[in-house]
Amino acid sequence: MIPQSFRRAHFREERFKTHIRPIIESVIRKQGSCRILDMGGDADYWRFDMPASGVEIWLLNIEAREPSPDPRFHVVQGDARNVAQFEDLSFDFVHSNSLIEHVGRWGDMKRVAAEIRRLAPCYYVQTPNFWFPLDPHSNAPMLHWLPQPVQRRMVSRKARGFYAKATSLDHAMQIVEGTSMLDRAQITELFPDARVLTENVLFLTKSLIALKAPDN
């Protein structure tokens, strides 16, 4: 069996080659450089065939992070629901990978989507598809489809995927309520000016991508 980490890396490399790098290269061709805001990202993600020059990336996370030794990266602490430290169109491209399902309820997601669209003319937003049967966070089949009390019991029994074993009811509730996966209709509503693309496994839609490229 192929390790889960390898499969994730493979998908990320394909996304970068097919969707992300073409946007960056298009912006660089037009103006010589590209300012990127990566919401919820880290520098390691960008190791996939990143252009050698012309790129600066701001890494926005709600928790504090250590500065990067690479001068192309700027570490910023902030809330994706209200990126008040940056003015409209401060960037050429906003990137968000598996973030929007973790920001809260529908109203919170709308605020994040509005900030993404405010901050740059181009963006890439990837999120797991609610209707894919494998929960990508716990690696448990259909866990995200189960009633909340069942989910709570499951995460309390043992560690699952990215989730450590819940040590209390409060901890279990934080895990269960910390992720709200979306479907295609919701992504289309949040990003009406984007193309919504699918990433498929065995004819099933694993992930959804809202893409606003320079030529959209």
C-alpha atoms as an extended CHARMM CRD file, in Angstrom:
* protein
*
       216  EXT
         1         1  MET       CA              0.0000000000        0.0000000000        0.0000000000  PROA      1               0.0000000000
         2         2  ILE       CA              1.2550000000        3.4920000000       -0.8870000000  PROA      2               0.0000000000
         3         3  PRO       CA              1.8120000000        5.5830000000        2.2640000000  PROA      3               0.0000000000
         4         4  GLN       CA             -0.7880000000        8.2990000000        2.8310000000  PROA      4               0.0000000000
         5         5  SER       CA              1.9490000000       10.9360000000        3.0630000000  PROA      5               0.0000000000
         6         6  PHE       CA              3.2110000000        9.9790000000       -0.4010000000  PROA      6               0.0000000000
         7         7  ARG       CA             -0.2430000000       10.2620000000       -1.9050000000  PROA      7               0.0000000000
         8         8  ARG       CA             -0.7290000000       13.7030000000       -0.3820000000  PROA      8               0.0000000000
         9         9  ALA       CA              2.6570000000       14.8340000000       -1.6890000000  PROA      9               0.0000000000
        10        10  HSD       CA              1.7740000000       13.5190000000       -5.1430000000  PROA      10              0.0000000000
        11        11  PHE       CA             -1.4910000000       15.4560000000       -5.2260000000  PROA      11              0.0000000000
        12        12  ARG       CA              0.2360000000       18.6290000000       -4.0480000000  PROA      12              0.0000000000
        13        13  GLU       CA              2.8960000000       18.3450000000       -6.7360000000  PROA      13              0.0000000000
        14        14  GLU       CA              0.2320000000       17.8740000000       -9.3960000000  PROA      14              0.0000000000
        15        15  ARG       CA             -1.7620000000       20.8570000000       -8.1430000000  PROA      15              0.0000000000
        16        16  PHE       CA              1.3370000000       23.0400000000       -8.1630000000  PROA      16              0.0000000000
        17        17  LYS       CA              2.3310000000       21.9960000000      -11.6920000000  PROA      17              0.0000000000
        18        18  THR       CA             -1.1760000000       22.2380000000      -13.1610000000  PROA      18              0.0000000000
        19        19  HSD       CA             -2.7360000000       25.2080000000      -11.3650000000  PROA      19              0.0000000000
        20        20  ILE       CA             -0.3940000000       27.1920000000       -9.1190000000  PROA      20              0.0000000000
        21        21  ARG       CA              2.8490000000       27.5930000000      -11.0590000000  PROA      21              0.0000000000
        22        22  PRO       CA              1.0800000000       28.7150000000      -14.2940000000  PROA      22              0.0000000000
        23        23  ILE       CA             -0.5550000000       31.6000000000      -12.4000000000  PROA      23              0.0000000000
        24        24  ILE       CA              2.7420000000       32.6460000000      -10.8060000000  PROA      24              0.0000000000
        25        25  GLU       CA              4.5850000000       32.4720000000      -14.1250000000  PROA      25              0.0000000000
        26        26  SER       CA              1.8550000000       34.4620000000      -15.8760000000  PROA      26              0.0000000000
        27        27  VAL       CA              2.1060000000       37.2490000000      -13.3040000000  PROA      27              0.0000000000
        28        28  ILE       CA              5.9080000000       37.2910000000      -13.4790000000  PROA      28              0.0000000000
        29        29  ARG       CA              5.8300000000       37.4840000000      -17.2780000000  PROA      29              0.0000000000
        30        30  LYS       CA              3.4820000000       40.4590000000      -17.0790000000  PROA      30              0.0000000000
        31        31  GLN       CA              5.1490000000       42.4990000000      -14.3270000000  PROA      31              0.0000000000
        32        32  GLY       CA              8.4560000000       40.8520000000      -13.4160000000  PROA      32              0.0000000000
        33        33  SER       CA              7.5050000000       39.6690000000       -9.9170000000  PROA      33              0.0000000000
        34        34  CYS       CA              4.6940000000       38.0350000000       -7.9530000000  PROA      34              0.0000000000
        35        35  ARG       CA              3.5510000000       38.8170000000       -4.3970000000  PROA      35              0.0000000000
        36        36  ILE       CA              1.7510000000       35.8390000000       -2.8560000000  PROA      36              0.0000000000
        37        37  LEU       CA             -0.2840000000       35.5270000000        0.3250000000  PROA      37              0.0000000000
        38        38  ASP       CA             -0.4730000000       31.9340000000        1.5280000000  PROA      38              0.0000000000
        39        39  MET       CA             -3.3010000000       31.6140000000        4.0590000000  PROA      39              0.0000000000
        40        40  GLY       CA             -2.5250000000       28.8780000000        6.5670000000  PROA      40              0.0000000000
        41        41  GLY       CA              0.6230000000       27.8210000000        4.7590000000  PROA      41              0.0000000000
        42        42  ASP       CA              4.2550000000       27.0950000000        5.5000000000  PROA      42              0.0000000000
        43        43  ALA       CA              7.5170000000       27.3890000000        3.6080000000  PROA      43              0.0000000000
        44        44  ASP       CA              7.9610000000       23.6150000000        3.1530000000  PROA      44              0.0000000000
        45        45  TYR       CA              4.8790000000       23.4390000000        0.9390000000  PROA      45              0.0000000000
        46        46  TRP       CA              6.5550000000       25.6770000000       -1.6380000000  PROA      46              0.0000000000
        47        47  ARG       CA              9.4840000000       23.3490000000       -2.2230000000  PROA      47              0.0000000000
        48        48  PHE       CA              7.5990000000       21.8870000000       -5.2110000000  PROA      48              0.0000000000
        49        49  ASP       CA              9.3110000000       23.4250000000       -8.2330000000  PROA      49              0.0000000000
        50        50  MET       CA              9.0790000000       27.0200000000       -7.0430000000  PROA      50              0.0000000000
        51        51  PRO       CA             10.3930000000       29.6720000000       -9.4750000000  PROA      51              0.0000000000
        52        52  ALA       CA             13.9880000000       30.6000000000       -8.6790000000  PROA      52              0.0000000000
        53        53  SER       CA             13.3530000000       34.3330000000       -8.6070000000  PROA      53              0.0000000000
        54        54  GLY       CA             10.6740000000       36.9870000000       -8.7580000000  PROA      54              0.0000000000
        55        55  VAL       CA              8.5210000000       35.5670000000       -5.9510000000  PROA      55              0.0000000000
        56        56  GLU       CA              7.8280000000       36.8090000000       -2.4210000000  PROA      56              0.0000000000
        57        57  ILE       CA              5.4390000000       34.8740000000       -0.1740000000  PROA      57              0.0000000000
        58        58  TRP       CA              3.6750000000       36.0330000000        2.9890000000  PROA      58              0.0000000000
        59        59  LEU       CA              2.7250000000       33.0640000000        5.2190000000  PROA      59              0.0000000000
        60        60  LEU       CA             -0.3690000000       33.9800000000        7.2380000000  PROA      60              0.0000000000
        61        61  ASN       CA             -1.2710000000       31.8100000000       10.2470000000  PROA      61              0.0000000000
        62        62  ILE       CA             -3.4480000000       32.4590000000       13.2780000000  PROA      62              0.0000000000
        63        63  GLU       CA             -0.7370000000       31.1890000000       15.6090000000  PROA      63              0.0000000000
        64        64  ALA       CA              2.7580000000       32.6530000000       15.8560000000  PROA      64              0.0000000000
        65        65  ARG       CA              5.4460000000       31.0220000000       13.7220000000  PROA      65              0.0000000000
        66        66  GLU       CA              9.2150000000       31.2880000000       13.6560000000  PROA      66              0.0000000000
        67        67  PRO       CA             10.6470000000       33.5170000000       10.9030000000  PROA      67              0.0000000000
        68        68  SER       CA             11.9060000000       31.6840000000        7.8320000000  PROA      68              0.0000000000
        69        69  PRO       CA             15.6290000000       31.7670000000        7.0230000000  PROA      69              0.0000000000
        70        70  ASP       CA             14.6540000000       32.0920000000        3.3500000000  PROA      70              0.0000000000
        71        71  PRO       CA             14.2950000000       35.8460000000        2.5780000000  PROA      71              0.0000000000
        72        72  ARG       CA             11.5340000000       35.1150000000        0.0510000000  PROA      72              0.0000000000
        73        73  PHE       CA              9.1900000000       34.2080000000        2.9190000000  PROA      73              0.0000000000
        74        74  HSD       CA              7.5750000000       36.6410000000        5.3580000000  PROA      74              0.0000000000
        75        75  VAL       CA              5.8550000000       35.1230000000        8.3890000000  PROA      75              0.0000000000
        76        76  VAL       CA              2.7010000000       36.9740000000        9.4710000000  PROA      76              0.0000000000
        77        77  GLN       CA              0.3600000000       36.2560000000       12.3680000000  PROA      77              0.0000000000
        78        78  GLY       CA             -3.2690000000       37.0370000000       11.6100000000  PROA      78              0.0000000000
        79        79  ASP       CA             -6.8210000000       35.7900000000       11.1930000000  PROA      79              0.0000000000
        80        80  ALA       CA             -7.9040000000       34.7790000000        7.6850000000  PROA      80              0.0000000000
        81        81  ARG       CA            -11.3970000000       36.0380000000        8.4880000000  PROA      81              0.0000000000
        82        82  ASN       CA            -10.1080000000       39.6040000000        8.8310000000  PROA      82              0.0000000000
        83        83  VAL       CA             -6.6950000000       40.2930000000        7.3300000000  PROA      83              0.0000000000
        84        84  ALA       CA             -6.8360000000       43.9100000000        8.4320000000  PROA      84              0.0000000000
        85        85  GLN       CA             -3.0870000000       44.4730000000        8.1910000000  PROA      85              0.0000000000
        86        86  PHE       CA             -3.2490000000       44.4160000000        4.3670000000  PROA      86              0.0000000000
        87        87  GLU       CA             -5.0790000000       46.7960000000        2.0610000000  PROA      87              0.0000000000
        88        88  ASP       CA             -7.1830000000       45.7990000000       -0.9590000000  PROA      88              0.0000000000
        89        89  LEU       CA             -5.1840000000       44.1540000000       -3.7550000000  PROA      89              0.0000000000
        90        90  SER       CA             -1.9890000000       44.0640000000       -1.6910000000  PROA      90              0.0000000000
        91        91  PHE       CA             -1.0310000000       40.8390000000       -3.4690000000  PROA      91              0.0000000000
        92        92  ASP       CA             -0.9850000000       39.3900000000       -6.9470000000  PROA      92              0.0000000000
        93        93  PHE       CA             -2.1220000000       35.9400000000       -5.8650000000  PROA      93              0.0000000000
        94        94  VAL       CA             -3.7550000000       34.4210000000       -2.7640000000  PROA      94              0.0000000000
        95        95  HSD       CA             -3.1760000000       30.7340000000       -2.0950000000  PROA      95              0.0000000000
        96        96  SER       CA             -5.1460000000       28.6070000000        0.3760000000  PROA      96              0.0000000000
        97        97  ASN       CA             -4.7120000000       24.8540000000        0.7550000000  PROA      97              0.0000000000
        98        98  SER       CA             -7.0880000000       22.9380000000        3.0800000000  PROA      98              0.0000000000
        99        99  LEU       CA             -7.8130000000       25.9550000000        5.2620000000  PROA      99              0.0000000000
       100       100  ILE       CA            -11.3690000000       27.1270000000        4.6770000000  PROA      100             0.0000000000
       101       101  GLU       CA            -12.9440000000       23.9840000000        6.1680000000  PROA      101             0.0000000000
       102       102  HSD       CA            -11.2260000000       24.8180000000        9.4810000000  PROA      102             0.0000000000
       103       103  VAL       CA            -12.1700000000       28.4760000000        9.9860000000  PROA      103             0.0000000000
       104       104  GLY       CA            -15.5610000000       27.9540000000       11.6350000000  PROA      104             0.0000000000
       105       105  ARG       CA            -19.1790000000       28.0330000000       10.5200000000  PROA      105             0.0000000000
       106       106  TRP       CA            -20.6530000000       29.2810000000        7.2360000000  PROA      106             0.0000000000
       107       107  GLY       CA            -20.4370000000       32.9340000000        8.2430000000  PROA      107             0.0000000000
       108       108  ASP       CA            -16.7240000000       32.5110000000        8.9960000000  PROA      108             0.0000000000
       109       109  MET       CA            -16.1550000000       30.8560000000        5.6200000000  PROA      109             0.0000000000
       110       110  LYS       CA            -17.8820000000       33.7610000000        3.8810000000  PROA      110             0.0000000000
       111       111  ARG       CA            -15.5650000000       36.2000000000        5.6370000000  PROA      111             0.0000000000
       112       112  VAL       CA            -12.4750000000       34.2400000000        4.5620000000  PROA      112             0.0000000000
       113       113  ALA       CA            -13.7100000000       34.0330000000        0.9750000000  PROA      113             0.0000000000
       114       114  ALA       CA            -14.3710000000       37.7820000000        0.9250000000  PROA      114             0.0000000000
       115       115  GLU       CA            -10.8510000000       38.4780000000        2.2190000000  PROA      115             0.0000000000
       116       116  ILE       CA             -9.2980000000       36.2100000000       -0.4220000000  PROA      116             0.0000000000
       117       117  ARG       CA            -11.1810000000       38.0130000000       -3.1850000000  PROA      117             0.0000000000
       118       118  ARG       CA            -10.3530000000       41.4310000000       -1.6840000000  PROA      118             0.0000000000
       119       119  LEU       CA             -6.6280000000       40.8870000000       -1.3710000000  PROA      119             0.0000000000
       120       120  ALA       CA             -5.6840000000       39.7550000000       -4.8890000000  PROA      120             0.0000000000
       121       121  PRO       CA             -7.0750000000       39.5290000000       -8.4340000000  PROA      121             0.0000000000
       122       122  CYS       CA             -6.0340000000       35.8540000000       -8.6560000000  PROA      122             0.0000000000
       123       123  TYR       CA             -6.4740000000       33.0510000000       -6.1740000000  PROA      123             0.0000000000
       124       124  TYR       CA             -6.3360000000       29.3050000000       -5.6240000000  PROA      124             0.0000000000
       125       125  VAL       CA             -8.4560000000       27.6980000000       -2.8850000000  PROA      125             0.0000000000
       126       126  GLN       CA             -8.3690000000       23.9310000000       -2.3580000000  PROA      126             0.0000000000
       127       127  THR       CA            -10.5750000000       22.0480000000        0.0950000000  PROA      127             0.0000000000
       128       128  PRO       CA            -11.5930000000       18.3970000000        0.5980000000  PROA      128             0.0000000000
       129       129  ASN       CA            -14.9640000000       17.4140000000       -0.8420000000  PROA      129             0.0000000000
       130       130  PHE       CA            -17.6530000000       16.5670000000        1.7240000000  PROA      130             0.0000000000
       131       131  TRP       CA            -18.9950000000       13.7900000000       -0.5100000000  PROA      131             0.0000000000
       132       132  PHE       CA            -15.7180000000       11.8770000000       -0.7750000000  PROA      132             0.0000000000
       133       133  PRO       CA            -16.1240000000        8.8230000000        1.4950000000  PROA      133             0.0000000000
       134       134  LEU       CA            -12.7030000000        8.9700000000        3.1530000000  PROA      134             0.0000000000
       135       135  ASP       CA            -12.2820000000       11.7050000000        5.7420000000  PROA      135             0.0000000000
       136       136  PRO       CA             -8.8440000000       13.1640000000        4.8930000000  PROA      136             0.0000000000
       137       137  HSD       CA             -8.2380000000       14.4910000000        8.3940000000  PROA      137             0.0000000000
       138       138  SER       CA             -8.8400000000       11.2720000000       10.3370000000  PROA      138             0.0000000000
       139       139  ASN       CA             -8.1780000000        8.7880000000        7.4930000000  PROA      139             0.0000000000
       140       140  ALA       CA            -11.3870000000        7.0860000000        8.6740000000  PROA      140             0.0000000000
       141       141  PRO       CA            -14.0330000000        6.0710000000        6.1220000000  PROA      141             0.0000000000
       142       142  MET       CA            -17.1890000000        8.1860000000        6.3920000000  PROA      142             0.0000000000
       143       143  LEU       CA            -16.3510000000        9.6450000000        9.8030000000  PROA      143             0.0000000000
       144       144  HSD       CA            -17.3660000000       13.1360000000        8.6360000000  PROA      144             0.0000000000
       145       145  TRP       CA            -20.8040000000       11.8000000000        7.5990000000  PROA      145             0.0000000000
       146       146  LEU       CA            -21.6040000000       10.3720000000       11.0360000000  PROA      146             0.0000000000
       147       147  PRO       CA            -23.6830000000       12.1150000000       13.7310000000  PROA      147             0.0000000000
       148       148  GLN       CA            -21.6230000000       14.3190000000       16.0210000000  PROA      148             0.0000000000
       149       149  PRO       CA            -21.9360000000       12.0380000000       19.1020000000  PROA      149             0.0000000000
       150       150  VAL       CA            -20.5310000000        9.1170000000       17.0820000000  PROA      150             0.0000000000
       151       151  GLN       CA            -17.6560000000       11.2300000000       15.7830000000  PROA      151             0.0000000000
       152       152  ARG       CA            -16.9310000000       12.3220000000       19.3370000000  PROA      152             0.0000000000
       153       153  ARG       CA            -16.7010000000        8.7310000000       20.5420000000  PROA      153             0.0000000000
       154       154  MET       CA            -14.4630000000        7.7060000000       17.6570000000  PROA      154             0.0000000000
       155       155  VAL       CA            -11.8880000000       10.4510000000       18.1990000000  PROA      155             0.0000000000
       156       156  SER       CA            -11.9210000000        9.6640000000       21.9370000000  PROA      156             0.0000000000
       157       157  ARG       CA            -10.9680000000        6.0140000000       21.4450000000  PROA      157             0.0000000000
       158       158  LYS       CA             -7.6670000000        6.4670000000       19.6110000000  PROA      158             0.0000000000
       159       159  ALA       CA             -5.5770000000        8.8160000000       17.4960000000  PROA      159             0.0000000000
       160       160  ARG       CA             -6.8360000000        9.0400000000       13.9300000000  PROA      160             0.0000000000
       161       161  GLY       CA             -4.8790000000       10.5830000000       11.0750000000  PROA      161             0.0000000000
       162       162  PHE       CA             -4.0070000000       14.1730000000       11.9900000000  PROA      162             0.0000000000
       163       163  TYR       CA             -6.0770000000       13.9470000000       15.1730000000  PROA      163             0.0000000000
       164       164  ALA       CA             -4.4750000000       12.9980000000       18.4710000000  PROA      164             0.0000000000
       165       165  LYS       CA             -6.6360000000       10.8870000000       20.7750000000  PROA      165             0.0000000000
       166       166  ALA       CA             -9.0890000000       13.1910000000       22.5270000000  PROA      166             0.0000000000
       167       167  THR       CA             -8.2740000000       13.4180000000       26.2230000000  PROA      167             0.0000000000
       168       168  SER       CA            -11.5980000000       14.8900000000       27.3450000000  PROA      168             0.0000000000
       169       169  LEU       CA            -15.0790000000       15.6840000000       26.0910000000  PROA      169             0.0000000000
       170       170  ASP       CA            -13.9930000000       19.2700000000       25.5260000000  PROA      170             0.0000000000
       171       171  HSD       CA            -11.0290000000       18.1090000000       23.4570000000  PROA      171             0.0000000000
       172       172  ALA       CA            -13.2570000000       15.7670000000       21.4240000000  PROA      172             0.0000000000
       173       173  MET       CA            -15.6900000000       18.5990000000       20.6960000000  PROA      173             0.0000000000
       174       174  GLN       CA            -12.8520000000       20.8490000000       19.5430000000  PROA      174             0.0000000000
       175       175  ILE       CA            -11.7550000000       18.1390000000       17.1020000000  PROA      175             0.0000000000
       176       176  VAL       CA            -15.2470000000       17.4170000000       15.7990000000  PROA      176             0.0000000000
       177       177  GLU       CA            -16.2710000000       21.0570000000       15.4600000000  PROA      177             0.0000000000
       178       178  GLY       CA            -12.8810000000       22.1320000000       14.1240000000  PROA      178             0.0000000000
       179       179  THR       CA            -13.6340000000       20.8730000000       10.6250000000  PROA      179             0.0000000000
       180       180  SER       CA            -16.6580000000       21.5910000000        8.4290000000  PROA      180             0.0000000000
       181       181  MET       CA            -16.1360000000       20.1020000000        4.9850000000  PROA      181             0.0000000000
       182       182  LEU       CA            -17.8170000000       21.7270000000        1.9950000000  PROA      182             0.0000000000
       183       183  ASP       CA            -19.4610000000       20.5690000000       -1.2120000000  PROA      183             0.0000000000
       184       184  ARG       CA            -19.3570000000       22.0160000000       -4.7110000000  PROA      184             0.0000000000
       185       185  ALA       CA            -22.4560000000       24.1780000000       -4.2950000000  PROA      185             0.0000000000
       186       186  GLN       CA            -20.9410000000       25.8680000000       -1.2330000000  PROA      186             0.0000000000
       187       187  ILE       CA            -17.5920000000       26.5410000000       -2.9260000000  PROA      187             0.0000000000
       188       188  THR       CA            -19.3970000000       27.9750000000       -5.9620000000  PROA      188             0.0000000000
       189       189  GLU       CA            -21.3910000000       30.2640000000       -3.6840000000  PROA      189             0.0000000000
       190       190  LEU       CA            -18.2760000000       31.4320000000       -1.8190000000  PROA      190             0.0000000000
       191       191  PHE       CA            -16.2440000000       32.1000000000       -4.9850000000  PROA      191             0.0000000000
       192       192  PRO       CA            -18.6770000000       33.1420000000       -7.7330000000  PROA      192             0.0000000000
       193       193  ASP       CA            -15.9710000000       34.6130000000       -9.9730000000  PROA      193             0.0000000000
       194       194  ALA       CA            -13.8410000000       31.4310000000       -9.9680000000  PROA      194             0.0000000000
       195       195  ARG       CA            -13.7780000000       28.2320000000      -11.9490000000  PROA      195             0.0000000000
       196       196  VAL       CA            -14.5310000000       25.2990000000       -9.6480000000  PROA      196             0.0000000000
       197       197  LEU       CA            -12.3710000000       22.3230000000      -10.5660000000  PROA      197             0.0000000000
       198       198  THR       CA            -12.3870000000       18.7870000000       -9.2110000000  PROA      198             0.0000000000
       199       199  GLU       CA             -9.5910000000       16.4480000000       -8.1810000000  PROA      199             0.0000000000
       200       200  ASN       CA            -10.7170000000       12.8600000000       -8.6480000000  PROA      200             0.0000000000
       201       201  VAL       CA             -9.7920000000        9.4220000000       -7.3180000000  PROA      201             0.0000000000
       202       202  LEU       CA            -11.4270000000        6.4000000000       -8.9470000000  PROA      202             0.0000000000
       203       203  PHE       CA            -14.0990000000        8.6200000000      -10.5240000000  PROA      203             0.0000000000
       204       204  LEU       CA            -14.9820000000       10.1580000000       -7.1610000000  PROA      204             0.0000000000
       205       205  THR       CA            -14.3100000000       13.8290000000       -6.3910000000  PROA      205             0.0000000000
       206       206  LYS       CA            -11.6960000000       13.9560000000       -3.6500000000  PROA      206             0.0000000000
       207       207  SER       CA            -11.0770000000       17.7080000000       -3.5560000000  PROA      207             0.0000000000
       208       208  LEU       CA            -12.5550000000       20.9180000000       -4.8920000000  PROA      208             0.0000000000
       209       209  ILE       CA            -10.5090000000       23.8350000000       -6.2140000000  PROA      209             0.0000000000
       210       210  ALA       CA            -11.7480000000       27.3870000000       -6.7190000000  PROA      210             0.0000000000
       211       211  LEU       CA             -9.3830000000       28.9600000000       -9.2540000000  PROA      211             0.0000000000
       212       212  LYS       CA             -9.2670000000       32.5740000000      -10.3670000000  PROA      212             0.0000000000
       213       213  ALA       CA             -6.4560000000       32.8940000000      -12.8980000000  PROA      213             0.0000000000
       214       214  PRO       CA             -5.3410000000       36.0290000000      -14.7710000000  PROA      214             0.0000000000
       215       215  ASP       CA             -7.3530000000       34.9380000000      -17.8290000000  PROA      215             0.0000000000
       216       216  ASN       CA            -10.5690000000       33.9640000000      -15.9650000000  PROA      216             0.0000000000
